[in-house]
Structure formats: structure tokens, C-alpha cells
Short mmCIF file of C-alpha atoms and ligand atoms in Angstrom, two decimals:
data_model
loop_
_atom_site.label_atom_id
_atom_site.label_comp_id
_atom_site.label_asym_id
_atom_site.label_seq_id
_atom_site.Cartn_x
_atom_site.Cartn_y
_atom_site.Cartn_z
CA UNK A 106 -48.66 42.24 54.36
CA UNK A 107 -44.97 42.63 52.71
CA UNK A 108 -43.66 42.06 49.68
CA UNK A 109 -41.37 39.36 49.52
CA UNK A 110 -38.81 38.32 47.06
CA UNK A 111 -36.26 35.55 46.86
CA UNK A 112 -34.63 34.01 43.88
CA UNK A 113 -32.39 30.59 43.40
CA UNK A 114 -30.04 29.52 40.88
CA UNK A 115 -30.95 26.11 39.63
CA UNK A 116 -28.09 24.18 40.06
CA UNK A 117 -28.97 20.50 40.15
CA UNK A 118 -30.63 18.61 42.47
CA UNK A 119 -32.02 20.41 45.61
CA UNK A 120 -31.40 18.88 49.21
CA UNK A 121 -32.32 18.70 52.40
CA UNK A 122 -29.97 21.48 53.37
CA UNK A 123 -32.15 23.72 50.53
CA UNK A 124 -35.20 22.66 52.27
CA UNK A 125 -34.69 23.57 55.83
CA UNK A 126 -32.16 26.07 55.13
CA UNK A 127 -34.39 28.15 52.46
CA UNK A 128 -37.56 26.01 50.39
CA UNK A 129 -39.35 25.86 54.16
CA UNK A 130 -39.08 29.74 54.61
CA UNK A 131 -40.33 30.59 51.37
CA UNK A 132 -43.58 27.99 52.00
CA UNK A 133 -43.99 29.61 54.55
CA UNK A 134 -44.02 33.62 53.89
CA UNK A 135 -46.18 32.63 51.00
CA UNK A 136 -49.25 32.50 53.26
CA UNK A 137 -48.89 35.82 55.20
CA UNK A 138 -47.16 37.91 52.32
CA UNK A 139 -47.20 38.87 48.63
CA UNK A 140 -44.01 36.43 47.73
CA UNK A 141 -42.68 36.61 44.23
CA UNK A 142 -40.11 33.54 44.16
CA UNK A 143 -38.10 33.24 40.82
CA UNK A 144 -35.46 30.95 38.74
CA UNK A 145 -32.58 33.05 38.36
CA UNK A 146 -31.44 31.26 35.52
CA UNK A 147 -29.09 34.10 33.51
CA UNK A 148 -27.68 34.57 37.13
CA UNK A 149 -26.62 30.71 36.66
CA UNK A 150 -25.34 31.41 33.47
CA UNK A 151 -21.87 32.70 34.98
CA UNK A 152 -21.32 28.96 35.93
CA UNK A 153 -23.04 26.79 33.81
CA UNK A 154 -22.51 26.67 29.81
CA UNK A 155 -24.16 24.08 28.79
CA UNK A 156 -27.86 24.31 27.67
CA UNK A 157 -29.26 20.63 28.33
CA UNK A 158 -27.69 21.00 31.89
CA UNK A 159 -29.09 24.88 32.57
CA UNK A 160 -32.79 23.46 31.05
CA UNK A 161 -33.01 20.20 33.37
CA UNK A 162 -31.89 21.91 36.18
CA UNK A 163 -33.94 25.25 36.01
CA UNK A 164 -36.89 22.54 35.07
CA UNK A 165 -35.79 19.93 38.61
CA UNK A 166 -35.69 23.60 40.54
CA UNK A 167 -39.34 24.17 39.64
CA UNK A 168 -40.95 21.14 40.27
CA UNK A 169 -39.12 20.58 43.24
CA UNK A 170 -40.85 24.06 44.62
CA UNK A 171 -43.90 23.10 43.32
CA UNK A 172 -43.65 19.61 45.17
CA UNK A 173 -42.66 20.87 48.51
CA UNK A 174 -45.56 23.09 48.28
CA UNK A 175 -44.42 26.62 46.64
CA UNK A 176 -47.96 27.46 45.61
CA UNK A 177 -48.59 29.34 42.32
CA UNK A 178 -51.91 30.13 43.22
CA UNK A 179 -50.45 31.96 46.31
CA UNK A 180 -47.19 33.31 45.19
CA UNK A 181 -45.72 34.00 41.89
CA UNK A 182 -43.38 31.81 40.44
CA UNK A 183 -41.69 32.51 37.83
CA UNK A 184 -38.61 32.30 35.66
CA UNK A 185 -35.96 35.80 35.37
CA UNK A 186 -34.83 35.27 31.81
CA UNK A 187 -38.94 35.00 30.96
CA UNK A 188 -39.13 39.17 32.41
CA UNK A 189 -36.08 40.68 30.14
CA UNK A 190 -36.79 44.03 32.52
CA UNK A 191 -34.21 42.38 35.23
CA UNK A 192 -31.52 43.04 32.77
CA UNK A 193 -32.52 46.50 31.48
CA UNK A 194 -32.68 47.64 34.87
CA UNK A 195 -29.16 45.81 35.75
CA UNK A 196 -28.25 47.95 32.93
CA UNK A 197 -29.21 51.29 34.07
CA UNK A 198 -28.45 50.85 37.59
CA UNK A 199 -24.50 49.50 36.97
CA UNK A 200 -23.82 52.93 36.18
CA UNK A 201 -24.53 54.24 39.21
CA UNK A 202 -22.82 51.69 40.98
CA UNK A 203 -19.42 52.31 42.07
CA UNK A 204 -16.24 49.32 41.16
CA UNK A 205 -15.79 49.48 44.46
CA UNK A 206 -18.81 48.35 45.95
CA UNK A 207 -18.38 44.98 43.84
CA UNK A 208 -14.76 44.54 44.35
CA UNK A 209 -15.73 44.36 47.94
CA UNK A 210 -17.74 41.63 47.36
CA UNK A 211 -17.32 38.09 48.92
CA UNK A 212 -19.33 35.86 46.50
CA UNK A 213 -16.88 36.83 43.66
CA UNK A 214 -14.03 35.95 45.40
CA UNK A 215 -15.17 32.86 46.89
CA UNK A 216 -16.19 31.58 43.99
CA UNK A 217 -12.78 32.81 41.49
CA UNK A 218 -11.03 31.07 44.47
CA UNK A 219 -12.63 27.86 43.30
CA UNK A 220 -11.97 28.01 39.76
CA UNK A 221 -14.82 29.90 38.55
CA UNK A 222 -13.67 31.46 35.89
CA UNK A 223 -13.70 35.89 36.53
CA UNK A 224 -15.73 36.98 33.83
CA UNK A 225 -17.54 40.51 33.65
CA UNK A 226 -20.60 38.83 34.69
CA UNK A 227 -19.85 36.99 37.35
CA UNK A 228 -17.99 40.15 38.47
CA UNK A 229 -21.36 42.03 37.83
CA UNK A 230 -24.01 39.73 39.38
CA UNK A 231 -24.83 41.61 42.14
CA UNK A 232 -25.91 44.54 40.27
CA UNK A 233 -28.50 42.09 38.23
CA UNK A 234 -29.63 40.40 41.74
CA UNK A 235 -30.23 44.05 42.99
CA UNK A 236 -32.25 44.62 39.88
CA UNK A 237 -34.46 41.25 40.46
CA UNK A 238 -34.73 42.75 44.28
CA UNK A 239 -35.30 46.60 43.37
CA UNK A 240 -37.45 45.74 40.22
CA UNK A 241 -40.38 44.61 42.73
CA UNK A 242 -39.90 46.78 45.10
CA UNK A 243 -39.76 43.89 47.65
CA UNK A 244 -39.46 44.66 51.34
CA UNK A 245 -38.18 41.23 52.60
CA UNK A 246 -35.52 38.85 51.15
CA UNK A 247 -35.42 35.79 52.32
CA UNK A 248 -31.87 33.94 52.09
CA UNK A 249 -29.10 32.44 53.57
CA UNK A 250 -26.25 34.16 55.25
CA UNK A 251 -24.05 34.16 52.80
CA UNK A 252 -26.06 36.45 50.60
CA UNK A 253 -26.52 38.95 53.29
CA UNK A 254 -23.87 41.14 52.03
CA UNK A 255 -25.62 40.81 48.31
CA UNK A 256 -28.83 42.40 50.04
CA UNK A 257 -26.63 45.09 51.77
CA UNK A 258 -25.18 45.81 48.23
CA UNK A 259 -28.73 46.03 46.82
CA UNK A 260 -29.62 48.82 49.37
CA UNK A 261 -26.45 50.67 48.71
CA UNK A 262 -26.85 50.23 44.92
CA UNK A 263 -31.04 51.71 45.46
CA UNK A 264 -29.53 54.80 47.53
CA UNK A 265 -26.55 55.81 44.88
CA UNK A 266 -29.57 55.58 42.46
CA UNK A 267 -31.96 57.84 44.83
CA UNK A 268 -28.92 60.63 44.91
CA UNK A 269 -28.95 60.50 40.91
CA UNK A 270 -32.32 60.66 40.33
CA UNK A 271 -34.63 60.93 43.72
CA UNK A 272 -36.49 58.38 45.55
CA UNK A 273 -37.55 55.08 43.54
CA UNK A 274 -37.11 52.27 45.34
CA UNK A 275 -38.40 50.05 48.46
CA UNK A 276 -34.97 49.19 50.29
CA UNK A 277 -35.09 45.99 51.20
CA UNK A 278 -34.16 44.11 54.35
CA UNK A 279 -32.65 40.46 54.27
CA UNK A 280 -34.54 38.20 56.11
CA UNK A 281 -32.57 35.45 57.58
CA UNK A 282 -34.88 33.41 60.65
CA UNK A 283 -32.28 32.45 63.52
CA UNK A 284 -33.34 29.01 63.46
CA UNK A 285 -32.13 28.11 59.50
CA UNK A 286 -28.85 27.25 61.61
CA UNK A 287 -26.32 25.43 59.49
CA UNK A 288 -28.03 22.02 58.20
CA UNK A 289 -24.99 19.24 58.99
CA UNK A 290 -24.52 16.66 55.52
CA UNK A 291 -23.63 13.33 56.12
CA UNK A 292 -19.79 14.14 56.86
CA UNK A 293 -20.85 16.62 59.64
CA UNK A 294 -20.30 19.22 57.94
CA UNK A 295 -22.44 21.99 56.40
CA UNK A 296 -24.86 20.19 54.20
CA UNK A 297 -23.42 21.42 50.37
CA UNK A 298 -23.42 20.13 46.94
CA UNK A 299 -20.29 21.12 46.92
CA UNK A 300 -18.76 18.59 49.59
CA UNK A 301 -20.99 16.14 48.39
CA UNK A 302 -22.16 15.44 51.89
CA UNK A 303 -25.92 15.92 51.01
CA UNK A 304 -29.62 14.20 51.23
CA UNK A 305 -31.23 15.04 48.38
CA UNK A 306 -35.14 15.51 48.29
CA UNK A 307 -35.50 13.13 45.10
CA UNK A 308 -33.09 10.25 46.36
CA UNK A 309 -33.91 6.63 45.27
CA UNK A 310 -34.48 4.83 48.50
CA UNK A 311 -31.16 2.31 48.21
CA UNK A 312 -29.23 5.66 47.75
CA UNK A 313 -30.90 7.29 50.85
CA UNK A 314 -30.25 4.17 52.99
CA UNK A 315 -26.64 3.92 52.17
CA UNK A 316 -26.29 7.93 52.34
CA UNK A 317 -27.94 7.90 56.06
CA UNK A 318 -26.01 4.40 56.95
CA UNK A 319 -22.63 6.61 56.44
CA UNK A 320 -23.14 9.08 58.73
CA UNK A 321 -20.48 9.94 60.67
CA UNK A 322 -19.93 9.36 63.84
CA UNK A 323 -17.56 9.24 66.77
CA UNK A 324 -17.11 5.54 67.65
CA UNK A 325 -18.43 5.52 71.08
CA UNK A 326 -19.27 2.45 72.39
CA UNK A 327 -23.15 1.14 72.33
CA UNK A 328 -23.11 0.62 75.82
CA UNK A 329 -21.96 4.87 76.41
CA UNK A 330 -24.64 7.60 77.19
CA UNK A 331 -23.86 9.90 74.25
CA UNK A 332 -24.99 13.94 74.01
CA UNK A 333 -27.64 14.01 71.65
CA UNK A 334 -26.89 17.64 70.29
CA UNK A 335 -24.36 18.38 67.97
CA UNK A 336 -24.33 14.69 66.93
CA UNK A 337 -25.75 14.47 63.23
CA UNK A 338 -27.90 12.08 63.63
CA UNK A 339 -30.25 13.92 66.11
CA UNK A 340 -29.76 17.31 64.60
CA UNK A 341 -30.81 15.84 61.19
CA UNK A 342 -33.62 13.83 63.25
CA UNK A 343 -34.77 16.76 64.59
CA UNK A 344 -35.53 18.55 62.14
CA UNK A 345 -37.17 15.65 60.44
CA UNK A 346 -39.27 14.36 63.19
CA UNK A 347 -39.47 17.24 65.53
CA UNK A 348 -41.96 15.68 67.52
CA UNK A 349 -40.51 12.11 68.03
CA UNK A 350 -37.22 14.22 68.47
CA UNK A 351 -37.23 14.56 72.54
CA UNK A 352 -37.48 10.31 72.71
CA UNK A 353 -34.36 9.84 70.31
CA UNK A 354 -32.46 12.52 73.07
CA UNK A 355 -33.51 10.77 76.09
CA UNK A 356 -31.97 7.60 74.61
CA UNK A 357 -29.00 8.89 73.82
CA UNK A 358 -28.48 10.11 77.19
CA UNK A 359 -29.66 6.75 78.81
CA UNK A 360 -26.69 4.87 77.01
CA UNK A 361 -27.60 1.09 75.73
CA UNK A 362 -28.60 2.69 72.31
CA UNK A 363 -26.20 2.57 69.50
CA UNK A 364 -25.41 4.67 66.78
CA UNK A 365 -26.94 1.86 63.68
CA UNK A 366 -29.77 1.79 65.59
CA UNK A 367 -30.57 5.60 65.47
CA UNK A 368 -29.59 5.88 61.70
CA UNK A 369 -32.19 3.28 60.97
CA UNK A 370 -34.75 5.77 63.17
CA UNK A 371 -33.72 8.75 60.97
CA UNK A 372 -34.15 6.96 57.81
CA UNK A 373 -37.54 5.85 58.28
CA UNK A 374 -38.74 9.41 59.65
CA UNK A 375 -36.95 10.82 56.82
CA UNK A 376 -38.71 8.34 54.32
CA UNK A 377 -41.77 9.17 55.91
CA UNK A 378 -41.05 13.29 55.53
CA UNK A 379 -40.06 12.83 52.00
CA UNK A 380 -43.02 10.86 50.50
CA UNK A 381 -45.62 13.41 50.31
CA UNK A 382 -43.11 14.92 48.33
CA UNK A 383 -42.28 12.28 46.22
CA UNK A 384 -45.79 11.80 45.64
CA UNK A 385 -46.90 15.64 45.06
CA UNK A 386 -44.39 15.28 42.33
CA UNK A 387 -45.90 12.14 40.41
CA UNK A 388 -48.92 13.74 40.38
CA UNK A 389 -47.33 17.14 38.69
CA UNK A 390 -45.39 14.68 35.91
CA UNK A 391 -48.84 13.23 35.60
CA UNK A 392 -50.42 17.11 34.40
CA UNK A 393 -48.10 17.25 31.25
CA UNK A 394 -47.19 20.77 31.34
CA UNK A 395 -47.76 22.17 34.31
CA UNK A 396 -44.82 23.10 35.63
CA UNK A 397 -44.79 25.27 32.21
CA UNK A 398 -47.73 26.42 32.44
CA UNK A 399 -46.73 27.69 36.40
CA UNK A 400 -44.13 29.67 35.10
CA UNK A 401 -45.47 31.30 31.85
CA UNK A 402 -48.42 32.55 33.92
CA UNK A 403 -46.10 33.53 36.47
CA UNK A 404 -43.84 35.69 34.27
CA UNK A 405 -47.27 37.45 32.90
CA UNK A 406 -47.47 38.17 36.51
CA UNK A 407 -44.29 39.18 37.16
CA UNK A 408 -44.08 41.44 33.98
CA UNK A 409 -47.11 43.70 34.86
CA UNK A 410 -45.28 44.60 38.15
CA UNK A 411 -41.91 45.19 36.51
CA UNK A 412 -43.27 46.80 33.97
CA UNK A 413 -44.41 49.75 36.02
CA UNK A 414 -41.04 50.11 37.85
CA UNK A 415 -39.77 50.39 34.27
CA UNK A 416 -41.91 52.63 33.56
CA UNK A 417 -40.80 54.93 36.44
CA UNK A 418 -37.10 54.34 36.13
CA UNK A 419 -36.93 54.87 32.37
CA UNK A 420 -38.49 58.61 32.84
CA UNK A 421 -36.29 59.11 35.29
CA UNK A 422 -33.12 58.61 33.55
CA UNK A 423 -34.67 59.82 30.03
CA UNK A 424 -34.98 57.05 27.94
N1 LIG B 36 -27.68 34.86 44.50
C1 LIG B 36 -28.74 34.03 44.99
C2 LIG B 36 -28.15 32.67 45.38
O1 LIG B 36 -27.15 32.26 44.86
C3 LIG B 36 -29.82 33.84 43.97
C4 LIG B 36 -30.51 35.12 43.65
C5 LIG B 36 -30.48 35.80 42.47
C6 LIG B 36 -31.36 35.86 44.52
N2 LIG B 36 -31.24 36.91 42.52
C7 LIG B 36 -31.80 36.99 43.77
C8 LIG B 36 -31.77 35.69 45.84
C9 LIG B 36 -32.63 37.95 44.34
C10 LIG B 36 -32.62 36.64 46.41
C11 LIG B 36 -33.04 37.76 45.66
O2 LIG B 36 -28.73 31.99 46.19
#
């Protein structure tokens, strides 16, 4: 049994690309390991400054976990800015961390490039992500690629630390499955909020049809045989309806079967992959607080375990 960790920012409305690519993973660690999954809401507060908009979307991230099947009775879930620790120990453990380190970080640039504005913190938040990772002395961190070089950073921030002040820390190892290959969105390309190209998990169904409807395609004729991989359609199919998945290939390959026809076949296996969700959800709005209640108790949780790492690190340093 490991300890696992992973952390999102809630930034609006999760999709299907967060589901295969990272919500699936997590559901499914929480059965063989001890998984503490958080909101990293003050990591979200180096983009978003608006209150309303950082509430409802820390609030959608939660009961969107909870409806896929996140289990609090399994895993703790939890909220960072509910454990202040993560910030005491970002604290103490910036000052062993060298400029350079962060200046050689992608994530900041990528995201000054795009008119982020390049404030301390958003310079600094991979010395608070270390401190969510180091804090629990997690073993496994499951994420996407492109925060591979943020778990590299934590290890290299936990070893400056160990040369300071001696062995502390569990040094964690990404964990990134082969198969969370890039999830296409509807324009082919990587499925991202940010090239609004996605299928979101809470979708009315007109928006879903017309979302699925505009796939893109090449404009082969119906008549053609047509390669199955690589097209959207069947790669989003697939992962929808992996069992049906082999039948929607061999038609593609036969040639008679037409692009409209397949986009009706993915919406209705996607329709019928999303409903359980849609309906695990009505039945959490139905408990009143729960998805409160699923966080306070999982920041009591969370607290005990940081507290003794704090406990540790502040002797340590002398404070
Ligand atoms: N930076 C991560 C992301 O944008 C979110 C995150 C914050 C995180 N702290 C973490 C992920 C700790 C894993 C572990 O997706």
C-alpha cells in the first residue's frame, strides 16, 4: 500500500479530457492505496480573483469527484486552504530552494506567455505544490505530463532541505499511466478548456449533441473505407464504449459507413457513460450539505497527518 497524493485547481467545469486524462486514475488508486486527493484552491488563486468564481468552481470540482466516484470513505478529500500547514511549510522550505530551480520552470513561463500576469506567487507555486506533496509524505503523484517537471522540482526542493537539516521527507515519484495518452476535443486537438474544444461531464444534452455533431472530420466520402485510429470519433468512442469499440473499427474499415452516422453512435454511448454521473450527482444536491460535510471531515483528516510533519519540520529548523 502507497501513499498517494494528487491535487487540482478548480477551474470551472471539468471534462472529459479531466476524466480520462486524470479523475479515472485517481478512482482508481483509491482502492489499492492510501490516496489523499485535495482542492488546491490558494494554488488557483494566482489566476482567479474573483471570490464567487473561485467558490463555485472549487464547489463544481468537488462534486464532480464525488459524482464520478472519488470516495470519501476511501480516500481523503479535502480542501488546501482548510490545512493552513501547506503554506507554513511553503514557507520554510522556499528558503532552501534555490531562484534557479524555479526560473527553470515551464509552467511559469507557459502561462506569463499567455497573459497571466508574473506575480511572486505564481512565480512561487511550485514551492507550495512541493509542500502539499512533501507535507504527506506521499510516495506516488498522480498527474499529467505537464506537471512532471513540478514533481521533479518537489524532489529536488525535499533533498536541498535533507542537506540543511537531515532526512525528512518521502521523495516522491510522479505517476503518469502510459495509456492517459492525449484525450482529442472536438477540433482534434488536445481536449483543453483552453481551446474550447471540450465535452464537459455536466453538459445539457442539446449542448452535447451539437458539441459531438461538430466533430471534425476529413470529408471522405461515405462510400470510402476510412482508418479508424487517429480519427476522433473512434478514439473518443473508444474510450467511451471500449467494448462496442472493435465493431465501430471494423466499419470504418468496411467503407459504406459515414462519418454522421458514427457521431450519432458516440453520442448515445457517451449519454449512456455520463448518466450514472449525472444521476450520482442529483442524489448528492439532494443531501444538502454533503459535499461540505466531505471536505470539513476531510481536512480534520488531512490536518492530523500534516500536523505531525509539522511537528518534525518545525524542530528541525527551530521554531
Ligand atoms: N499544479 C497542479 C495542476 O495544475 C495542481 C496541484 C497543486 C497538484 N498541488 C498539487 C497536483 C500537488 C499534484 C500534487 O494540475
Amino acid at each position: 500500500m502507497k501513499r498517494v497524493l494528487s491535487g487540482i485547481q478548480p477551474s470551472g467545469d471539468l471534462h472529459l479530457g479531466n476524466y480520462f486524462g486524470a479523475i479515472r486514475q485517481w478512482i482508481s488508486l483509491q482502492e489499492k492505496h492510501e490516496c489523499f486527493y485535495f482542492l488546491a484552491d490558494l494554488h488557483s488563486l494566482t489566476t482567479v480573483h474573483d471570490p464567487e468564481v473561485l467558490e463555485r468552481n472549487t464547489y463544481e470540482a468537488a462534486i464532480t469527484y464525488l459524482s464520478c466516484g472519488l470516495d470519501p470513505d476511501t480516500a481523503v478529500i479535502f480542501r488546501q486552504s482548510d490545512v493552513p500547514f501547506h503554506t507554513e511549510l511553503a514557507w520554510i522550505l522556499s528558503t532552501v530552494t534555490p531562484m534557479g530551480l524555479l526560473e527553470r520552470a515551464h509552467s511559469y513561463k507557459d502561462k506569463t506567455s499567455k497573459g497571466i500576469s508574473p506575480s511572486v506567487g505564481l512565480f512561487t507555486y511550485p514551492v507550495l505544490m512541493a509542500a502539499d506533496i512533501l507535507m504527506y509524505q506521499a510516495d506516488l503523484v498522480p498527474v499529467g505530463k505537464d506537471q512532471k517537471q513540478h514533481v521533479e522540482i518537489t524532489r529536488d526542493i525535499a533533498e536541498k532541505f535533507h542537506l540543511a537539516y537531515g532526512e525528512s521527507f518521502v521523495l516522491p515519484e510522479p505517476y503518469i499511466p502510459e495509456e492517459v495518452a492525449v484525450i482529442p476535443g472536438t477540433d482534434g486537438q488536445k481536449m483543453s478548456k483552453s481551446y474550447n474544444n471540450t465535452l464537459p461531464i455536466f453538459a445539457e444534452e442539446a449542448v452535447l449533441k451539437k458539441k459531438v455533431m461538430g466533430i471534425v472530420t476529413d470529408s471522405a466520402e461515405v462510400s470510402e473505407k476510412k482508418k479508424p485510429e487517429g480519427n476522433t470519433i473512434y478514439e473518443l468512442y473508444k474510450l467511451v464504449a471500449p467494448e462496442k469499440a472493435p465493431e465501430m473499427a471494423k466499419k470504418f474499415k468496411a467503407g459504406g459507413y459515414g462519418y454522421g452516422e458514427a457521431k450519432k453512435e458516440l453520442l448515445e454511448a457517451l449519454t449512456d457513460f455520463l448518466k450514472p454521473i449525472w444521476e450520482k450527482r442529483k442524489s448528492i444536491e439532494l443531501r444538502g450539505n454533503f459535499v461540505e460535510e466531505v471536505l470539513q471531515e476531510g481536512a480534520r483528516k488531512a490536518r492530523a497527518e500534516a500536523e505531525k510533519t509539522m511537528r518534525k519540520v518545525r524542530e528541525l529548523v527551530g521554531i
